[in-house]
Short mmCIF file of C-alpha atoms in Angstrom, two decimals:
data_model
loop_
_atom_site.label_atom_id
_atom_site.label_comp_id
_atom_site.label_asym_id
_atom_site.label_seq_id
_atom_site.Cartn_x
_atom_site.Cartn_y
_atom_site.Cartn_z
CA MET A 1006 101.58 142.69 113.81
CA THR A 1007 98.57 143.21 111.67
CA ILE A 1008 95.55 141.18 112.62
CA ILE A 1009 93.46 139.76 109.67
CA TYR A 1010 89.75 139.30 110.62
CA LEU A 1011 87.71 136.70 108.83
CA ALA A 1012 84.07 137.64 108.20
CA SER A 1013 81.22 136.36 106.10
CA ILE A 1014 79.30 138.48 103.62
CA SER A 1015 75.57 138.88 103.44
CA ILE A 1016 73.63 140.64 100.52
CA GLU A 1017 69.89 139.92 100.89
CA LEU A 1018 66.65 141.38 99.57
CA GLY A 1019 65.20 143.81 101.89
CA LYS A 1020 61.50 144.83 102.70
CA GLY A 1021 61.93 148.34 101.33
CA ALA A 1022 60.49 149.98 104.31
CA LEU A 1023 61.76 153.39 103.53
CA LYS A 1024 60.21 155.21 106.55
CA HIS A 1025 61.97 152.70 108.76
CA ASN A 1026 65.28 153.07 106.97
CA SER A 1027 65.18 156.78 107.61
CA ARG A 1028 64.01 156.21 111.16
CA ILE A 1029 60.71 158.18 110.84
CA PHE A 1030 59.64 155.35 113.09
CA ASN A 1031 61.62 152.87 115.01
CA THR A 1032 60.98 149.04 115.84
CA SER A 1033 61.71 146.98 118.78
CA ASN A 1034 65.19 145.70 117.49
CA THR A 1035 66.48 149.26 117.43
CA ASN A 1036 68.24 151.36 120.11
CA PRO A 1037 67.02 155.00 119.83
CA GLU A 1038 69.88 156.16 121.89
CA ARG A 1039 72.33 155.16 119.00
CA SER A 1040 70.16 156.22 116.14
CA HIS A 1041 72.05 159.52 115.74
CA LEU A 1042 75.05 157.62 114.77
CA ASN A 1043 73.21 156.27 111.71
CA LYS A 1044 74.36 157.45 108.25
CA GLU A 1045 72.17 158.95 105.53
CA TYR A 1046 73.80 158.86 101.94
CA ILE A 1047 70.73 159.76 99.88
CA ASN A 1048 66.91 159.95 100.66
CA ASP A 1049 65.14 161.21 97.54
CA ASP A 1050 61.41 160.95 96.95
CA ILE A 1051 60.95 158.06 94.60
CA LYS A 1052 58.27 159.68 92.63
CA ASN A 1053 60.81 162.62 91.86
CA VAL A 1054 63.18 160.01 90.80
CA TYR A 1055 60.56 158.56 88.35
CA HIS A 1056 59.89 161.96 86.94
CA LYS A 1057 63.66 162.45 86.21
CA LEU A 1058 64.12 158.98 84.68
CA PHE A 1059 61.11 158.45 82.67
CA ASP A 1060 59.04 161.75 81.92
CA GLU A 1061 60.79 162.34 78.67
CA ALA A 1062 60.21 158.68 77.57
CA VAL A 1063 56.51 158.90 78.57
CA GLU A 1064 56.27 162.11 76.50
CA ARG A 1065 57.69 160.40 73.51
CA TYR A 1066 55.43 157.34 73.91
CA ASN A 1067 52.27 159.34 74.34
CA SER A 1068 52.93 161.42 71.35
CA LYS A 1069 52.85 158.27 69.17
CA GLN A 1070 49.58 157.07 70.65
CA THR A 1071 46.39 157.90 68.58
CA ARG A 1072 44.03 156.58 71.47
CA ASN A 1073 43.95 158.34 74.82
CA ASP A 1074 43.31 155.12 76.67
CA ARG A 1075 46.74 153.77 75.53
CA LYS A 1076 48.65 156.86 76.87
CA VAL A 1077 50.59 156.78 80.00
CA LYS A 1078 49.33 159.35 82.66
CA ASN A 1079 51.49 158.30 85.68
CA TYR A 1080 54.41 155.86 85.13
CA TYR A 1081 55.01 155.45 88.77
CA GLU A 1082 51.39 154.42 89.33
CA LYS A 1083 51.47 152.20 86.34
CA ILE A 1084 54.44 150.20 87.66
CA CYS A 1085 53.02 150.11 91.25
CA ASN A 1086 49.58 148.64 89.85
CA GLY A 1087 51.17 146.38 87.41
CA LYS A 1088 52.60 142.88 87.79
CA GLN A 1089 55.54 142.61 85.77
CA GLU A 1090 58.01 144.87 87.52
CA LYS A 1091 58.50 146.25 91.17
CA PRO A 1092 58.61 150.10 91.53
CA PHE A 1093 61.98 149.58 93.31
CA HIS A 1094 64.37 146.99 94.76
CA GLU A 1095 66.19 147.02 98.12
CA ILE A 1096 69.31 145.02 99.33
CA VAL A 1097 70.57 144.70 102.88
CA VAL A 1098 74.30 144.37 103.04
CA GLN A 1099 76.11 143.01 106.17
CA ILE A 1100 79.46 142.00 107.15
CA GLY A 1101 79.72 139.16 109.66
CA ASN A 1102 77.10 138.66 112.35
CA LYS A 1103 76.40 139.98 115.99
CA ASN A 1104 79.03 137.41 117.37
CA ASP A 1105 81.96 138.58 115.74
CA PHE A 1106 81.08 142.07 114.14
CA GLY A 1107 78.24 143.14 116.74
CA ILE A 1108 77.82 146.71 117.43
CA ASP A 1109 79.31 146.24 120.85
CA LYS A 1110 82.55 144.73 119.38
CA GLN A 1111 85.75 146.52 118.56
CA THR A 1112 85.54 145.15 115.07
CA ALA A 1113 82.26 147.03 114.47
CA GLU A 1114 84.21 150.15 113.46
CA LEU A 1115 86.08 148.33 110.95
CA ALA A 1116 82.96 146.86 109.29
CA GLU A 1117 81.52 150.32 109.43
CA LYS A 1118 84.41 151.78 107.42
CA ALA A 1119 84.31 148.85 104.93
CA LEU A 1120 80.51 149.29 104.26
CA ASP A 1121 80.97 153.09 103.90
CA ASN A 1122 83.75 152.57 101.22
CA TYR A 1123 81.49 149.84 99.40
CA VAL A 1124 78.26 152.13 99.44
CA CYS A 1125 80.00 155.25 98.19
CA ALA A 1126 81.03 153.48 94.89
CA PHE A 1127 77.83 151.51 94.48
CA GLN A 1128 76.10 154.02 92.05
CA LYS A 1129 79.26 154.30 89.73
CA ARG A 1130 79.52 150.62 89.74
CA ASN A 1131 75.90 150.26 88.80
CA PRO A 1132 74.83 152.88 86.32
CA TYR A 1133 71.59 151.19 85.61
CA LEU A 1134 70.50 150.97 89.22
CA ARG A 1135 69.32 154.37 90.00
CA VAL A 1136 69.91 154.84 93.90
CA PHE A 1137 67.35 157.02 95.66
CA SER A 1138 67.68 155.90 99.20
CA ALA A 1139 70.89 154.38 101.07
CA HIS A 1140 71.35 154.33 104.80
CA MET A 1141 73.79 152.60 107.33
CA HIS A 1142 72.34 151.49 110.55
CA LEU A 1143 74.35 151.53 113.62
CA ASP A 1144 71.58 151.17 116.20
CA GLU A 1145 70.70 147.62 115.51
CA ALA A 1146 72.82 144.32 116.39
CA THR A 1147 75.25 144.84 113.59
CA PRO A 1148 76.35 147.58 111.15
CA HIS A 1149 74.45 147.12 107.91
CA LEU A 1150 73.39 148.90 104.78
CA HIS A 1151 69.89 149.43 103.16
CA ILE A 1152 70.18 150.45 99.49
CA ASP A 1153 67.09 151.01 97.42
CA PHE A 1154 67.21 151.72 93.69
CA VAL A 1155 65.13 151.78 90.62
CA PRO A 1156 66.44 149.44 87.80
CA PHE A 1157 66.07 150.86 84.29
CA THR A 1158 67.04 150.18 80.64
CA THR A 1159 67.16 152.39 77.51
CA GLY A 1160 66.67 151.90 73.95
CA SER A 1161 63.65 149.41 74.29
CA LYS A 1162 61.68 148.83 71.08
CA ARG A 1163 58.32 148.14 72.82
CA GLY A 1164 56.51 150.48 75.00
CA LEU A 1165 58.57 153.24 76.65
CA ASP A 1166 62.21 153.50 75.14
CA THR A 1167 63.35 154.08 78.80
CA ARG A 1168 61.50 151.93 81.22
CA VAL A 1169 61.79 149.84 84.56
CA SER A 1170 63.33 146.39 84.09
CA LEU A 1171 65.69 144.58 86.56
CA LYS A 1172 66.55 141.92 84.05
CA GLN A 1173 67.62 144.30 81.26
CA ALA A 1174 69.39 146.68 83.77
CA LEU A 1175 71.70 144.02 84.92
CA ALA A 1176 72.04 142.63 81.40
CA ASN A 1177 73.22 146.12 80.46
CA GLN A 1178 75.89 145.79 83.10
CA GLY A 1179 77.17 142.56 81.65
CA PHE A 1180 74.99 140.11 83.92
CA VAL A 1181 73.32 137.62 81.41
CA GLY A 1182 71.65 134.74 83.07
CA ASN A 1183 72.15 131.16 82.05
CA GLY A 1184 69.41 128.84 83.66
CA ARG A 1185 67.90 128.75 87.12
CA GLU A 1186 71.23 128.57 88.93
CA GLU A 1187 73.09 131.37 87.09
CA THR A 1188 70.42 134.07 87.01
CA GLU A 1189 71.18 137.80 86.33
CA TRP A 1190 70.48 138.50 89.92
CA ALA A 1191 72.62 135.55 91.35
CA LEU A 1192 75.58 136.76 89.14
CA TRP A 1193 75.24 140.43 90.09
CA VAL A 1194 75.06 139.61 93.78
CA ASN A 1195 78.15 137.60 93.55
CA SER A 1196 79.87 140.38 91.85
CA GLU A 1197 78.70 142.95 94.46
CA LYS A 1198 80.14 140.47 97.18
CA GLU A 1199 83.42 140.57 95.38
CA SER A 1200 83.38 144.32 95.49
CA LEU A 1201 82.56 144.31 99.19
CA ALA A 1202 85.31 141.77 99.71
CA GLU A 1203 87.86 144.25 98.03
CA SER A 1204 86.60 147.10 100.30
CA MET A 1205 86.89 144.84 103.35
CA LEU A 1206 90.43 143.95 102.51
CA LYS A 1207 91.30 147.52 103.03
CA PHE A 1208 90.35 147.43 106.60
CA ASN A 1209 92.10 144.05 107.53
CA ILE A 1210 88.88 142.02 106.87
CA GLU A 1211 88.96 138.98 104.48
CA TRP A 1212 85.76 137.37 103.27
CA GLU A 1213 85.71 133.89 104.78
CA ASN A 1214 84.33 131.96 101.95
CA GLN A 1215 86.98 133.57 99.69
CA HIS A 1216 89.99 133.06 102.00
CA THR A 1217 92.57 132.33 99.19
CA ASN A 1218 94.66 133.98 96.37
CA ARG A 1219 92.05 135.63 94.27
CA GLU A 1220 94.07 136.63 91.27
CA HIS A 1221 92.32 134.40 88.90
CA LEU A 1222 89.03 136.03 89.85
CA SER A 1223 90.46 139.45 89.72
CA VAL A 1224 91.36 139.01 86.02
CA LEU A 1225 87.91 137.69 85.07
CA ASP A 1226 86.42 140.56 87.01
CA TYR A 1227 88.55 143.04 85.14
CA LYS A 1228 87.81 141.55 81.73
CA LYS A 1229 84.13 141.59 82.52
CA LYS A 1230 84.20 145.24 83.62
CA GLU A 1231 85.98 146.14 80.51
CA ARG A 1232 83.36 144.45 78.40
CA GLN A 1233 80.59 146.31 80.32
CA LYS A 1234 82.16 149.60 79.48
CA GLU A 1235 82.62 148.75 75.83
CA VAL A 1236 78.81 147.59 75.72
CA ILE A 1237 77.74 150.96 77.38
CA GLN A 1238 79.87 152.89 74.79
CA LEU A 1239 78.44 151.03 71.79
CA GLU A 1240 74.91 151.34 73.12
CA GLU A 1241 75.44 155.21 73.40
CA LYS A 1242 76.69 155.34 69.81
CA VAL A 1243 73.70 153.33 68.71
CA ASP A 1244 71.34 155.83 70.56
CA MET A 1245 73.13 158.68 69.03
CA LEU A 1246 72.84 157.33 65.55
CA LYS A 1247 69.16 156.40 66.09
CA ASN A 1248 68.44 160.08 67.09
CA GLU A 1249 70.17 161.22 64.00
CA ILE A 1250 68.08 158.93 61.79
CA GLU A 1251 64.88 160.21 63.42
CA CYS A 1252 66.04 163.93 62.53
CA TYR A 1253 66.47 162.89 58.98
CA GLN A 1254 62.99 161.16 58.96
CA ASP A 1255 61.57 164.28 60.53
CA CYS A 1256 63.18 166.39 57.71
CA SER A 1257 61.66 163.90 55.07
CA ASN A 1258 58.32 164.35 56.61
CA GLU A 1259 58.56 168.23 56.45
CA LEU A 1260 59.48 167.99 52.76
CA GLN A 1261 56.40 165.86 52.08
CA GLU A 1262 54.06 168.45 53.72
CA ILE A 1263 55.47 171.56 51.91
CA ASP A 1264 52.86 171.26 49.09
CA GLU A 1265 50.22 171.62 51.52
CA SER A 1266 51.57 174.56 53.35
CA ASP A 1267 54.14 176.80 51.76
CA PHE A 1268 53.02 176.11 48.10
CA ASP A 1269 49.44 176.73 48.56
CA ASN A 1270 49.99 179.92 50.52
CA LYS A 1271 53.16 181.45 49.07
CA PHE A 1272 52.79 180.48 45.35
CA VAL A 1273 49.46 181.52 44.26
CA LEU A 1274 49.50 182.87 40.59
CA PRO A 1275 48.19 186.39 40.53
CA GLU A 1276 45.18 187.33 38.29
CA PRO A 1277 46.38 189.05 34.97
CA LYS A 1278 45.22 192.88 34.83
CA PRO A 1279 42.74 193.86 32.10
CA LEU A 1280 44.36 194.21 28.74
CA MET A 1281 47.77 192.93 30.13
CA SER A 1282 49.82 191.58 27.49
CA ALA A 1283 51.53 188.04 27.77
CA ASN A 1284 54.97 189.53 28.14
CA ALA A 1285 53.95 191.84 30.99
CA TYR A 1286 52.28 188.90 32.66
CA LYS A 1287 55.30 186.90 32.22
CA LYS A 1288 57.50 189.54 33.80
CA LEU A 1289 55.08 189.76 36.64
CA ILE A 1290 55.26 185.97 37.72
CA GLU A 1291 58.93 185.22 36.58
CA PRO A 1292 60.41 186.16 39.92
CA MET A 1293 58.10 183.92 41.80
CA PHE A 1294 58.85 180.98 39.40
CA ASN A 1295 62.61 181.69 39.81
CA LYS A 1296 62.13 181.48 43.56
CA LEU A 1297 60.13 178.42 43.22
CA LYS A 1298 62.56 176.65 41.12
CA GLN A 1299 65.51 177.55 43.39
CA MET A 1300 63.46 176.33 46.44
CA VAL A 1301 62.77 172.86 44.56
CA LYS A 1302 66.46 172.39 43.69
CA VAL A 1303 67.52 173.00 47.41
CA LEU A 1304 64.99 170.80 48.70
CA ILE A 1305 65.82 167.81 46.40
CA VAL A 1306 69.53 168.17 47.19
CA ARG A 1307 68.75 168.31 50.85
CA CYS A 1308 66.41 165.18 50.49
CA PHE A 1309 68.96 163.14 48.74
CA LYS A 1310 71.71 164.00 51.13
CA ALA A 1311 69.32 163.17 54.05
CA GLU A 1312 68.60 159.83 52.72
CA ALA A 1313 72.16 159.03 51.98
CA ARG A 1314 73.12 159.84 55.63
CA ALA A 1315 70.22 158.04 56.92
CA PHE A 1316 71.16 154.84 54.94
CA ASN A 1317 74.81 155.08 56.22
CA ALA A 1318 73.65 155.65 59.78
CA ASN A 1319 71.29 152.66 59.44
CA ARG A 1320 74.31 150.49 58.26
CA ILE A 1321 76.54 151.68 61.15
CA VAL A 1322 73.64 151.06 63.77
CA GLY A 1323 73.31 147.51 62.34
CA ARG A 1324 77.01 146.94 62.66
CA LEU A 1325 77.24 148.40 66.25
CA GLN A 1326 74.35 146.32 67.38
CA ASN A 1327 76.15 143.18 66.22
CA ASP A 1328 79.00 144.35 68.20
CA VAL A 1329 77.04 144.88 71.25
CA GLU A 1330 75.76 141.30 71.07
CA ILE A 1331 79.32 139.89 70.62
CA TYR A 1332 80.45 141.77 73.77
CA LYS A 1333 77.37 140.62 75.70
CA LYS A 1334 78.21 137.03 74.86
CA ASP A 1335 81.78 137.68 75.95
CA ALA A 1336 80.51 139.10 79.25
CA LYS A 1337 78.29 135.94 79.81
CA SER A 1338 81.23 133.83 79.16
CA PHE A 1339 83.32 135.65 81.78
CA SER A 1340 80.43 135.19 84.20
CA LYS A 1341 80.37 131.54 83.67
CA MET A 1342 84.09 131.23 84.35
CA ALA A 1343 83.81 133.36 87.45
CA HIS A 1344 81.00 131.16 88.78
CA ARG A 1345 83.14 127.99 88.11
CA ALA A 1346 86.11 129.64 90.04
CA ASP A 1347 83.48 130.53 92.72
CA LYS A 1348 82.76 126.88 93.19
CA LYS A 1349 86.51 125.94 93.46
CA LEU A 1350 86.94 128.77 96.02
CA ALA A 1351 84.06 127.37 98.04
CA GLN A 1352 85.57 124.03 98.26
CA TYR A 1353 88.97 125.49 99.18
CA SER A 1354 87.12 127.22 101.93
CA LYS A 1355 85.51 123.93 103.17
CA LEU A 1356 89.06 122.25 103.09
CA ARG A 1357 90.43 125.14 105.18
CA ARG A 1358 87.73 124.68 107.81
CA ILE A 1359 88.15 120.91 107.85
CA ILE A 1360 92.14 120.83 107.87
CA GLY A 1361 92.56 124.09 109.83
CA PRO A 1362 93.89 127.58 108.61
CA LYS A 1363 97.24 127.11 109.95
CA ASN A 1364 97.83 123.70 108.30
CA VAL A 1365 96.67 124.94 105.03
CA ASP A 1366 98.94 128.04 105.26
CA GLU A 1367 101.86 125.72 106.09
CA ILE A 1368 100.95 123.66 102.97
CA LEU A 1369 100.86 126.83 100.70
CA LYS A 1370 104.18 128.13 102.10
CA LYS A 1371 105.84 124.88 101.34
CA SER A 1372 104.44 124.77 97.64
CA GLN A 1373 105.18 128.28 97.13
CA PRO A 1374 108.40 129.18 98.90
CA ARG A 1375 109.15 132.30 96.90
CA ASN A 1376 105.98 134.10 97.56
CA LYS A 1377 106.07 136.71 100.33
CA GLU A 1378 104.14 135.90 103.56
CA ARG A 1379 100.58 136.71 103.55
CA TYR A 1380 100.40 138.18 107.11
CA ARG A 1381 102.99 140.49 108.59
#
């Protein structure tokens, strides 16, 4: 007989104490004798992460600035000293509490395995949240995770084209806010709880607030993830075409500068020698003029081709950007539907607590006699 354990899920904002997470120092609520059991998944220097994520964008941005005071010298320090964005965010993920999944309980091992399964897929599930620190603590009251990440977005039109932004990072992943109750953060946290609940089920733990058939939510989640994939693919195409357009513009700029460089240096008419006839002088300069004419023809053809391809690329970019907006609206719609389904599931959970799990199970069995039993 398989025992199914019920547990709550907690995903809260953490303090971001990186040295404490990696146990460079301990606090009063830790047991140093168990610290060797802690798991470290990744522990990168956040400054190095900033260099990898943003150095190229900083270089592109600075190259366009004519004033030195507008150039970005150190993007990490700029974000730390600014007020718009935090340099990184941390979430603390926990299953149950010390009473049912405490470190001294037999269930703690199941929680540990479920958290391990969850965190290993976190980065793949969240491509715009760059994880640089992730630890599981097994030396406190309950097993729990600390996950620290830098949220970023690409393709920005203002400032750096790749920059720190929690709101845009979550929007890129399909979480579009709708008022104070349905913020990007709230929708994302709920989605992460769903992912953790799926991981828990593999180890016979069921989310207490979602103790019901979740087929409807699974369909919505699948559709939302498919929309996220399509949005990412379309944005990659847009970025590729934008880069192509920039190449054509660079080519056009080079053509405009030719008369100041190549023409002045390479096509200087030689002085005729004393008593040189017109025919002799013509023969002297004719090869240079033929070369000049050929070069002009080639440049004109290249210019027209570049302009034509840039025009077509611009049209494709416009069409793809419209598609991106449509898919983002679809993702927003699915998030709303999932939120409404969550409310109904919460009502079901409340009813289950009031009537009792056994009574509710009996009612479900009678109403669905053909379904297989939930527990074996």
